[in-house]
């Protein structure tokens, strides 16, 4: 059994600009009929038309985890939300987001993390002569749990949110 996928969005770290990987979109499922050069596949289920250049990957039967043990990881610094799965500009509770943290950042499945929105810059009118810009504290907006970890990125489920979750929101420890 195989899956047919199409490369879609680039996953870029917003702080370093480093390319972390690519998201792929599931196009179809297929079965191998004849092995050879070329091999023959039969599409058994499709979501969209398969095109030249699509990626063929063996199905990963048995690698799905159905139980997670929540833990609070020890973080070195903070991460960012780099993509919203099936959302355009904001996400929320029970939705999936992509983080710029993975195994290289000591993140693993079951890790529970906080989401924060960066504090806004405001003008302090009481700062003496001249107005001084100050940054308000970050605002905690939710909690996520990592469920799929790769080397540089991970996928997390938004377990709780009091405000919309957006790209570039901050990921910190609880």
PDB file of C-alpha atoms in Angstrom:
ATOM      1  CA  UNK A   1       0.000   0.000   0.000  1.00  0.00           C
ATOM      2  CA  UNK A   2       1.205   3.473  -0.905  1.00  0.00           C
ATOM      3  CA  UNK A   3       0.165   7.064  -0.454  1.00  0.00           C
ATOM      4  CA  UNK A   4       0.480   9.687  -3.158  1.00  0.00           C
ATOM      5  CA  UNK A   5       1.378  13.158  -1.885  1.00  0.00           C
ATOM      6  CA  UNK A   6       2.039  16.629  -3.282  1.00  0.00           C
ATOM      7  CA  UNK A   7       4.590  19.081  -1.911  1.00  0.00           C
ATOM      8  CA  UNK A   8       2.848  22.208  -0.636  1.00  0.00           C
ATOM      9  CA  UNK A   9       3.919  24.926   1.811  1.00  0.00           C
ATOM     10  CA  UNK A  10       7.490  25.492   2.950  1.00  0.00           C
ATOM     11  CA  UNK A  11       8.000  25.416   6.717  1.00  0.00           C
ATOM     12  CA  UNK A  12      10.343  28.303   7.520  1.00  0.00           C
ATOM     13  CA  UNK A  13      11.621  29.294  10.952  1.00  0.00           C
ATOM     14  CA  UNK A  14      10.387  32.883  11.475  1.00  0.00           C
ATOM     15  CA  UNK A  15      13.333  33.853  13.674  1.00  0.00           C
ATOM     16  CA  UNK A  16      16.236  32.441  11.603  1.00  0.00           C
ATOM     17  CA  UNK A  17      14.680  32.202   8.121  1.00  0.00           C
ATOM     18  CA  UNK A  18      15.975  28.599   7.917  1.00  0.00           C
ATOM     19  CA  UNK A  19      13.974  26.146   5.800  1.00  0.00           C
ATOM     20  CA  UNK A  20      12.768  23.414   8.189  1.00  0.00           C
ATOM     21  CA  UNK A  21      10.912  21.247   5.669  1.00  0.00           C
ATOM     22  CA  UNK A  22       7.849  21.081   3.453  1.00  0.00           C
ATOM     23  CA  UNK A  23       4.260  20.199   4.187  1.00  0.00           C
ATOM     24  CA  UNK A  24       2.771  17.593   1.907  1.00  0.00           C
ATOM     25  CA  UNK A  25      -0.854  17.144   0.925  1.00  0.00           C
ATOM     26  CA  UNK A  26      -2.414  13.691   0.670  1.00  0.00           C
ATOM     27  CA  UNK A  27      -3.622  13.188  -2.907  1.00  0.00           C
ATOM     28  CA  UNK A  28      -4.548   9.497  -3.126  1.00  0.00           C
ATOM     29  CA  UNK A  29      -3.988   5.932  -1.923  1.00  0.00           C
ATOM     30  CA  UNK A  30      -2.662   3.234  -4.237  1.00  0.00           C
ATOM     31  CA  UNK A  31      -1.821  -0.481  -4.368  1.00  0.00           C
ATOM     32  CA  UNK A  32       1.181  -1.937  -6.160  1.00  0.00           C
ATOM     33  CA  UNK A  33       0.010  -4.249  -8.983  1.00  0.00           C
ATOM     34  CA  UNK A  34       3.255  -5.069 -10.799  1.00  0.00           C
ATOM     35  CA  UNK A  35       6.826  -4.451  -9.697  1.00  0.00           C
ATOM     36  CA  UNK A  36       9.131  -3.586 -12.573  1.00  0.00           C
ATOM     37  CA  UNK A  37      10.550  -0.740 -14.585  1.00  0.00           C
ATOM     38  CA  UNK A  38       8.112   0.921 -14.688  1.00  0.00           C
ATOM     39  CA  UNK A  39       5.959  -0.467 -11.862  1.00  0.00           C
ATOM     40  CA  UNK A  40       2.168  -0.382 -12.056  1.00  0.00           C
ATOM     41  CA  UNK A  41      -0.078   1.043  -9.334  1.00  0.00           C
ATOM     42  CA  UNK A  42      -3.844   1.128  -9.012  1.00  0.00           C
ATOM     43  CA  UNK A  43      -5.348   4.160  -7.282  1.00  0.00           C
ATOM     44  CA  UNK A  44      -7.792   2.833  -4.684  1.00  0.00           C
ATOM     45  CA  UNK A  45      -8.983   6.148  -3.197  1.00  0.00           C
ATOM     46  CA  UNK A  46      -8.325   9.695  -4.255  1.00  0.00           C
ATOM     47  CA  UNK A  47      -8.988  13.172  -2.907  1.00  0.00           C
ATOM     48  CA  UNK A  48      -7.735  14.947  -6.040  1.00  0.00           C
ATOM     49  CA  UNK A  49      -6.125  14.172  -9.373  1.00  0.00           C
ATOM     50  CA  UNK A  50      -2.664  12.619  -9.167  1.00  0.00           C
ATOM     51  CA  UNK A  51      -0.147  14.538 -11.283  1.00  0.00           C
ATOM     52  CA  UNK A  52       3.342  13.956 -12.663  1.00  0.00           C
ATOM     53  CA  UNK A  53       5.813  14.971  -9.972  1.00  0.00           C
ATOM     54  CA  UNK A  54       3.644  13.832  -7.045  1.00  0.00           C
ATOM     55  CA  UNK A  55       5.481  11.892  -4.349  1.00  0.00           C
ATOM     56  CA  UNK A  56       4.903   8.173  -3.699  1.00  0.00           C
ATOM     57  CA  UNK A  57       5.484   6.974  -0.123  1.00  0.00           C
ATOM     58  CA  UNK A  58       4.930   3.555   1.426  1.00  0.00           C
ATOM     59  CA  UNK A  59       1.999   3.555   3.852  1.00  0.00           C
ATOM     60  CA  UNK A  60       3.148   3.541   7.458  1.00  0.00           C
ATOM     61  CA  UNK A  61       0.798   0.934   8.873  1.00  0.00           C
ATOM     62  CA  UNK A  62       1.234   0.402  12.595  1.00  0.00           C
ATOM     63  CA  UNK A  63       3.099   3.628  13.342  1.00  0.00           C
ATOM     64  CA  UNK A  64       0.049   5.474  14.668  1.00  0.00           C
ATOM     65  CA  UNK A  65       0.172   6.192  18.403  1.00  0.00           C
ATOM     66  CA  UNK A  66      -3.172   6.001  20.173  1.00  0.00           C
ATOM     67  CA  UNK A  67      -1.937   6.775  23.676  1.00  0.00           C
ATOM     68  CA  UNK A  68       0.068   9.751  24.830  1.00  0.00           C
ATOM     69  CA  UNK A  69       1.717  10.327  28.161  1.00  0.00           C
ATOM     70  CA  UNK A  70       1.588  14.071  28.867  1.00  0.00           C
ATOM     71  CA  UNK A  71       4.833  15.582  30.110  1.00  0.00           C
ATOM     72  CA  UNK A  72       6.267  19.030  30.589  1.00  0.00           C
ATOM     73  CA  UNK A  73       9.524  19.288  28.624  1.00  0.00           C
ATOM     74  CA  UNK A  74      12.586  21.274  29.587  1.00  0.00           C
ATOM     75  CA  UNK A  75      12.899  23.938  26.921  1.00  0.00           C
ATOM     76  CA  UNK A  76      15.938  25.925  25.890  1.00  0.00           C
ATOM     77  CA  UNK A  77      14.329  29.176  24.794  1.00  0.00           C
ATOM     78  CA  UNK A  78      11.026  29.425  23.002  1.00  0.00           C
ATOM     79  CA  UNK A  79       9.497  28.296  19.739  1.00  0.00           C
ATOM     80  CA  UNK A  80       7.005  29.658  17.237  1.00  0.00           C
ATOM     81  CA  UNK A  81       3.860  28.534  15.460  1.00  0.00           C
ATOM     82  CA  UNK A  82       4.985  28.248  11.827  1.00  0.00           C
ATOM     83  CA  UNK A  83       1.860  26.863  10.159  1.00  0.00           C
ATOM     84  CA  UNK A  84      -1.846  26.318  10.766  1.00  0.00           C
ATOM     85  CA  UNK A  85      -3.232  23.042   9.420  1.00  0.00           C
ATOM     86  CA  UNK A  86      -6.470  23.518   7.441  1.00  0.00           C
ATOM     87  CA  UNK A  87      -6.710  27.176   8.458  1.00  0.00           C
ATOM     88  CA  UNK A  88      -5.875  30.429   6.708  1.00  0.00           C
ATOM     89  CA  UNK A  89      -5.124  33.076   9.317  1.00  0.00           C
ATOM     90  CA  UNK A  90      -6.091  31.740  12.737  1.00  0.00           C
ATOM     91  CA  UNK A  91      -6.792  28.527  14.567  1.00  0.00           C
ATOM     92  CA  UNK A  92      -8.225  27.451  17.890  1.00  0.00           C
ATOM     93  CA  UNK A  93      -9.221  24.626  20.175  1.00  0.00           C
ATOM     94  CA  UNK A  94      -9.161  21.104  18.668  1.00  0.00           C
ATOM     95  CA  UNK A  95      -7.151  22.314  15.648  1.00  0.00           C
ATOM     96  CA  UNK A  96      -3.657  21.284  14.579  1.00  0.00           C
ATOM     97  CA  UNK A  97      -0.685  23.651  14.359  1.00  0.00           C
ATOM     98  CA  UNK A  98       2.956  23.195  13.312  1.00  0.00           C
ATOM     99  CA  UNK A  99       5.798  24.263  15.620  1.00  0.00           C
ATOM    100  CA  UNK A 100       9.395  25.129  14.714  1.00  0.00           C
ATOM    101  CA  UNK A 101      10.525  22.742  17.458  1.00  0.00           C
ATOM    102  CA  UNK A 102      11.227  19.039  17.056  1.00  0.00           C
ATOM    103  CA  UNK A 103      13.545  16.294  18.267  1.00  0.00           C
ATOM    104  CA  UNK A 104      16.497  18.684  17.899  1.00  0.00           C
ATOM    105  CA  UNK A 105      14.749  20.907  20.499  1.00  0.00           C
ATOM    106  CA  UNK A 106      14.114  17.979  22.884  1.00  0.00           C
ATOM    107  CA  UNK A 107      10.398  17.843  21.962  1.00  0.00           C
ATOM    108  CA  UNK A 108       8.578  14.511  21.885  1.00  0.00           C
ATOM    109  CA  UNK A 109       5.038  13.197  21.541  1.00  0.00           C
ATOM    110  CA  UNK A 110       2.948  14.005  24.584  1.00  0.00           C
ATOM    111  CA  UNK A 111       4.765  17.233  25.445  1.00  0.00           C
ATOM    112  CA  UNK A 112       2.433  19.918  26.798  1.00  0.00           C
ATOM    113  CA  UNK A 113       3.357  23.518  25.937  1.00  0.00           C
ATOM    114  CA  UNK A 114       1.864  26.987  26.309  1.00  0.00           C
ATOM    115  CA  UNK A 115       0.935  29.370  23.496  1.00  0.00           C
ATOM    116  CA  UNK A 116       1.478  33.091  23.994  1.00  0.00           C
ATOM    117  CA  UNK A 117       0.686  36.116  21.864  1.00  0.00           C
ATOM    118  CA  UNK A 118       3.493  38.677  21.836  1.00  0.00           C
ATOM    119  CA  UNK A 119       2.787  41.737  23.946  1.00  0.00           C
ATOM    120  CA  UNK A 120       1.852  44.817  21.964  1.00  0.00           C
ATOM    121  CA  UNK A 121       3.960  47.951  21.862  1.00  0.00           C
ATOM    122  CA  UNK A 122       2.190  50.936  23.404  1.00  0.00           C
ATOM    123  CA  UNK A 123       3.150  54.516  24.100  1.00  0.00           C
ATOM    124  CA  UNK A 124       3.702  55.314  27.777  1.00  0.00           C
ATOM    125  CA  UNK A 125       2.352  58.839  28.074  1.00  0.00           C
ATOM    126  CA  UNK A 126       3.563  59.145  31.666  1.00  0.00           C
ATOM    127  CA  UNK A 127       7.229  58.509  30.858  1.00  0.00           C
ATOM    128  CA  UNK A 128       8.330  62.096  31.434  1.00  0.00           C
ATOM    129  CA  UNK A 129       8.972  64.453  28.543  1.00  0.00           C
ATOM    130  CA  UNK A 130       8.667  62.657  25.240  1.00  0.00           C
ATOM    131  CA  UNK A 131       6.585  59.553  24.871  1.00  0.00           C
ATOM    132  CA  UNK A 132       8.323  56.244  25.379  1.00  0.00           C
ATOM    133  CA  UNK A 133       7.277  53.038  23.617  1.00  0.00           C
ATOM    134  CA  UNK A 134       7.058  50.042  25.916  1.00  0.00           C
ATOM    135  CA  UNK A 135       6.222  46.413  25.214  1.00  0.00           C
ATOM    136  CA  UNK A 136       3.391  44.897  27.210  1.00  0.00           C
ATOM    137  CA  UNK A 137       3.931  41.375  28.628  1.00  0.00           C
ATOM    138  CA  UNK A 138       3.083  38.374  26.469  1.00  0.00           C
ATOM    139  CA  UNK A 139      -0.459  37.094  26.863  1.00  0.00           C
ATOM    140  CA  UNK A 140      -1.014  33.367  27.418  1.00  0.00           C
ATOM    141  CA  UNK A 141      -3.627  32.266  24.891  1.00  0.00           C
ATOM    142  CA  UNK A 142      -3.669  28.493  25.124  1.00  0.00           C
ATOM    143  CA  UNK A 143      -2.151  25.061  25.654  1.00  0.00           C
ATOM    144  CA  UNK A 144      -1.025  22.520  23.047  1.00  0.00           C
ATOM    145  CA  UNK A 145       0.091  18.892  23.132  1.00  0.00           C
ATOM    146  CA  UNK A 146       2.633  17.587  20.645  1.00  0.00           C
ATOM    147  CA  UNK A 147       1.478  14.418  18.884  1.00  0.00           C
ATOM    148  CA  UNK A 148       3.902  13.983  15.948  1.00  0.00           C
ATOM    149  CA  UNK A 149       7.555  14.964  16.178  1.00  0.00           C
ATOM    150  CA  UNK A 150      10.109  15.241  13.383  1.00  0.00           C
ATOM    151  CA  UNK A 151      13.735  16.424  13.606  1.00  0.00           C
ATOM    152  CA  UNK A 152      13.065  20.149  13.150  1.00  0.00           C
ATOM    153  CA  UNK A 153       9.273  20.543  13.419  1.00  0.00           C
ATOM    154  CA  UNK A 154       6.359  18.991  15.256  1.00  0.00           C
ATOM    155  CA  UNK A 155       2.588  18.864  14.992  1.00  0.00           C
ATOM    156  CA  UNK A 156       0.536  19.798  18.039  1.00  0.00           C
ATOM    157  CA  UNK A 157      -3.143  19.755  18.957  1.00  0.00           C
ATOM    158  CA  UNK A 158      -4.552  22.939  20.483  1.00  0.00           C
ATOM    159  CA  UNK A 159      -6.086  21.598  23.699  1.00  0.00           C
ATOM    160  CA  UNK A 160      -7.285  24.924  25.041  1.00  0.00           C
ATOM    161  CA  UNK A 161      -7.389  28.482  23.720  1.00  0.00           C
ATOM    162  CA  UNK A 162      -8.895  31.697  25.007  1.00  0.00           C
ATOM    163  CA  UNK A 163      -7.992  33.709  21.887  1.00  0.00           C
ATOM    164  CA  UNK A 164      -7.229  32.838  18.263  1.00  0.00           C
ATOM    165  CA  UNK A 165      -3.926  31.074  17.596  1.00  0.00           C
ATOM    166  CA  UNK A 166      -1.944  32.671  14.759  1.00  0.00           C
ATOM    167  CA  UNK A 167       1.265  32.024  12.857  1.00  0.00           C
ATOM    168  CA  UNK A 168       4.287  33.344  14.731  1.00  0.00           C
ATOM    169  CA  UNK A 169       2.630  32.998  18.160  1.00  0.00           C
ATOM    170  CA  UNK A 170       5.163  32.047  20.838  1.00  0.00           C
ATOM    171  CA  UNK A 171       5.518  28.511  22.242  1.00  0.00           C
ATOM    172  CA  UNK A 172       6.878  28.271  25.791  1.00  0.00           C
ATOM    173  CA  UNK A 173       6.882  25.910  28.739  1.00  0.00           C
ATOM    174  CA  UNK A 174       3.876  25.685  31.028  1.00  0.00           C
TER     175      UNK A 174
END
